[in-house]
């Protein structure tokens, strides 16, 4: 059986894209994002239909956010961007991959590995960001 397409979400970047007070409790903000992502595991993200393997990369104060059904949380031991790149690189080039981030440098790094990218609006209510890349 082929592996599901991979969607990797940059938690810090997506949480930080909306000024809703997330800075008061980064851990809770990441948990809220994780919980909002659950339906995307079945439905897909942007132009990548579901079901998908959804990975939320967490760092810093959010590092202890636990996985839930549908969303696997990966704690970055250092920079979240480096962990996202490692997750993308480990997937294998024949497996479709979409990275959700607005970070331009990270977008370039994962695109070089064959991943498509889309912005944070793709995983926000009313979103639907258009992916770019392969």
Coordinates of C-alpha atoms in Angstrom, one line a residue:
X1 CA 0.0 0.0 0.0
X2 CA 1.3 3.4 -0.9
X3 CA 2.0 6.0 1.8
X4 CA -0.5 8.8 2.1
X5 CA 0.5 12.2 0.8
X6 CA 2.4 14.2 3.4
X7 CA 1.3 17.6 4.7
X8 CA 3.8 19.3 7.1
X9 CA 2.6 22.4 9.0
X10 CA 5.0 24.9 10.4
X11 CA 3.2 25.5 13.8
X12 CA 5.1 28.6 14.8
X13 CA 4.6 30.3 11.5
X14 CA 0.9 29.5 11.2
X15 CA 0.1 30.4 14.8
X16 CA 2.1 33.6 14.4
X17 CA 0.2 34.6 11.3
X18 CA -2.8 35.8 13.2
X19 CA -2.4 38.4 16.0
X20 CA -4.9 36.7 18.4
X21 CA -2.9 36.8 21.6
X22 CA -1.0 33.5 20.9
X23 CA 2.1 35.0 22.5
X24 CA 0.5 34.8 25.9
X25 CA 0.5 31.0 25.8
X26 CA 2.4 29.5 22.9
X27 CA 1.7 25.9 24.0
X28 CA -2.1 26.5 24.1
X29 CA -2.0 28.3 20.8
X30 CA -0.3 25.3 19.2
X31 CA -2.8 22.9 20.8
X32 CA -5.7 25.0 19.3
X33 CA -4.0 24.8 15.9
X34 CA -3.5 21.1 16.2
X35 CA -7.2 20.6 17.0
X36 CA -8.3 22.7 14.1
X37 CA -6.1 20.6 11.8
X38 CA -7.8 17.3 12.6
X39 CA -10.4 17.6 9.8
X40 CA -7.7 18.3 7.2
X41 CA -6.2 14.8 7.8
X42 CA -9.4 13.3 6.2
X43 CA -10.3 16.1 3.8
X44 CA -6.8 17.3 2.5
X45 CA -5.3 20.7 2.3
X46 CA -5.4 23.1 -0.6
X47 CA -5.0 21.1 -3.9
X48 CA -3.9 18.0 -2.1
X49 CA -7.0 15.8 -1.5
X50 CA -7.3 13.7 1.6
X51 CA -6.7 11.5 3.4
X52 CA -3.2 12.8 4.2
X53 CA -0.5 12.1 6.7
X54 CA -0.6 15.4 8.6
X55 CA 2.5 16.4 10.6
X56 CA 2.6 19.5 12.9
X57 CA 6.1 20.6 13.7
X58 CA 6.3 22.3 17.1
X59 CA 9.2 24.1 18.7
X60 CA 10.1 26.1 21.8
X61 CA 7.3 26.5 24.4
X62 CA 5.0 24.4 22.2
X63 CA 7.4 21.4 22.0
X64 CA 5.4 19.3 24.5
X65 CA 2.2 19.5 22.4
X66 CA 1.0 15.9 22.0
X67 CA -0.3 14.1 18.9
X68 CA -4.0 13.4 18.4
X69 CA -5.8 11.1 16.0
X70 CA -5.2 12.6 12.6
X71 CA -2.4 15.0 13.5
X72 CA 1.1 13.8 14.4
X73 CA 3.1 16.3 16.4
X74 CA 6.9 16.3 15.9
X75 CA 8.9 18.3 18.4
X76 CA 11.9 20.2 17.0
X77 CA 15.0 19.7 19.1
X78 CA 16.2 23.1 17.8
X79 CA 15.1 25.2 14.9
X80 CA 11.6 24.2 13.7
X81 CA 12.7 24.9 10.1
X82 CA 15.5 22.3 10.2
X83 CA 13.0 19.7 11.5
X84 CA 10.5 20.5 8.8
X85 CA 13.3 20.1 6.1
X86 CA 14.3 16.7 7.7
X87 CA 10.7 15.5 7.7
X88 CA 10.3 16.5 4.0
X89 CA 13.6 14.9 3.1
X90 CA 12.8 11.6 4.8
X91 CA 9.5 11.1 2.9
X92 CA 11.0 9.9 -0.4
X93 CA 10.6 11.9 -3.6
X94 CA 7.8 9.8 -5.0
X95 CA 5.5 10.7 -2.1
X96 CA 3.5 13.9 -2.7
X97 CA 4.3 16.6 0.0
X98 CA 2.8 20.0 0.9
X99 CA 4.4 22.3 3.4
X100 CA 2.2 25.0 5.1
X101 CA 4.3 28.1 5.9
X102 CA 4.8 31.7 4.9
X103 CA 8.5 31.6 5.7
X104 CA 10.3 32.4 2.4
X105 CA 13.6 30.8 3.3
X106 CA 11.9 27.6 4.4
X107 CA 9.7 27.6 1.3
X108 CA 12.8 27.6 -0.8
X109 CA 14.5 24.8 1.2
X110 CA 11.5 22.4 0.9
X111 CA 10.8 23.3 -2.7
X112 CA 14.4 22.2 -3.5
X113 CA 13.4 18.8 -2.1
X114 CA 10.3 18.5 -4.4
X115 CA 7.6 19.7 -1.9
X116 CA 4.8 22.0 -2.8
X117 CA 4.2 25.0 -0.5
X118 CA 1.2 27.0 0.6
X119 CA 0.5 29.7 3.1
X120 CA -1.1 29.6 6.5
X121 CA -4.5 30.6 5.1
X122 CA -4.8 27.1 3.7
X123 CA -5.5 25.8 7.2
X124 CA -7.5 28.6 8.6
X125 CA -11.3 28.7 8.4
X126 CA -12.3 30.2 5.0
X127 CA -8.8 29.6 3.8
X128 CA -7.8 27.6 0.7
X129 CA -4.4 28.9 -0.2
X130 CA -3.0 27.9 -3.5
X131 CA 0.1 25.7 -3.4
X132 CA 3.1 26.4 -5.4
X133 CA 5.9 24.2 -6.5
X134 CA 6.0 20.6 -7.8

